Amino acid sequence: MADANEPVTRSNEDNSSPDVVIPADTHETVETAPIQDPPSGASSDNPTTVENPTPQLDSSAPPADILQPLPPQLPRWMNPPPKLHVPERSDYSHLEFNWKVNPASYLTPMDNTFVDYNILLDGHSHTTYSDGRMKPEQLDHNTIEGALEAQKIANEKYKNQITVIPGMEYRIHMQFIGIQSNPFGPFNKPRPTNEELKKMIDEVHEMGGLVTVNHIPWNVHHPSEGAYAWTLLKAANRTVEGIMSALKGKATSFLFDATGTRPRYYPAENKEYLALLPITALANAFTSFYDDYRGMYSFQ
């Protein structure tokens, strides 16, 4: 599990299809102004109000900027040097999904007794706000930094149809759903230990969130692939609280389409990518000599 990101719910106003919920990543930054002492312009015996006081210079005092505390220095791994931008192979700028798919019309839940569901959940997707290929609106507002743009688009265009729930992907294969702020703290390391992973999970649970695993076998990474599975929920309502309650209550099943949905989108070739292809191909050839594939965390 975008990288601030939220899940989304599409409503069933015409009873033609259940709601859809999708989590997005949340990364919030809070800036605080330095605390300043009030101006001193009068004694306690004769208080007066001083407007726009002129600062008094004292040659014996050190410059004011020296007195300010230095900002904390981030570890080197948290502040990497900028990288050169390599164009994507395909051009997604004009991508549109001008069709609708209702999987409930031709699929049955894996638990065939789970029939009165009202939510379809897509629990993980990326946009260009993180490392995805599509813009938030192209992806139907599934996940974006801070969830602010997702909320804005959903409220303006899909009111009462889509509900956005904050989420965040952590270290690629772990996802936090239903959090309102960044829980990283001291554990945002490139290779956290098992104990640090456990502490992170506990922190998310204390915030009222859920922890899930991403990139299961039917996970979709490209718009030219169909969708294969949807989580089903029985939620009391379409609010964030209602959906989170259903998830925590484990009242779920899922739909599974072994061949994937039929409509696909095949983007055009990116001319910038083709122009640089000889150079990038040579670079990839050299890179293959020192790539170290370490696998993924088990989270068990």
PDB file of C-alpha atoms in Angstrom, residues 109-115 117-119 121 230-235 245-255:
ATOM      1  CA  PRO A 109     -19.634 -14.700  -3.677  1.00  0.00           C
ATOM      2  CA  MET A 110     -17.135 -17.365  -2.698  1.00  0.00           C
ATOM      3  CA  ASP A 111     -19.364 -17.842   0.348  1.00  0.00           C
ATOM      4  CA  ASN A 112     -22.666 -18.455  -1.429  1.00  0.00           C
ATOM      5  CA  THR A 113     -24.603 -17.523   1.713  1.00  0.00           C
ATOM      6  CA  PHE A 114     -23.133 -13.996   1.608  1.00  0.00           C
ATOM      7  CA  VAL A 115     -25.877 -12.554  -0.574  1.00  0.00           C
ATOM      8  CA  TYR A 117     -23.772  -7.339   0.607  1.00  0.00           C
ATOM      9  CA  ASN A 118     -23.940  -3.642  -0.273  1.00  0.00           C
ATOM     10  CA  ILE A 119     -20.265  -2.661  -0.688  1.00  0.00           C
ATOM     11  CA  LEU A 121     -14.129  -2.870  -1.875  1.00  0.00           C
ATOM     12  CA  TRP A 230     -13.546  -7.464  -5.102  1.00  0.00           C
ATOM     13  CA  THR A 231     -14.020  -7.645  -1.352  1.00  0.00           C
ATOM     14  CA  LEU A 232     -17.677  -7.724  -0.312  1.00  0.00           C
ATOM     15  CA  LEU A 233     -18.993  -5.988   2.811  1.00  0.00           C
ATOM     16  CA  LYS A 234     -22.258  -5.763   4.695  1.00  0.00           C
ATOM     17  CA  ALA A 235     -22.070  -2.203   6.012  1.00  0.00           C
ATOM     18  CA  SER A 245     -16.978  -1.363  11.404  1.00  0.00           C
ATOM     19  CA  ALA A 246     -17.858  -3.961   8.760  1.00  0.00           C
ATOM     20  CA  LEU A 247     -14.180  -4.591   8.037  1.00  0.00           C
ATOM     21  CA  LYS A 248     -13.296  -4.953  11.710  1.00  0.00           C
ATOM     22  CA  GLY A 249     -16.280  -7.243  12.218  1.00  0.00           C
ATOM     23  CA  LYS A 250     -14.909  -9.546   9.492  1.00  0.00           C
ATOM     24  CA  ALA A 251     -18.318  -9.671   7.815  1.00  0.00           C
ATOM     25  CA  THR A 252     -16.744 -10.101   4.391  1.00  0.00           C
ATOM     26  CA  SER A 253     -16.520 -12.361   1.385  1.00  0.00           C
ATOM     27  CA  PHE A 254     -15.282 -11.711  -2.150  1.00  0.00           C
ATOM     28  CA  LEU A 255     -16.076 -12.042  -5.824  1.00  0.00           C
TER      29      LEU A 255
END
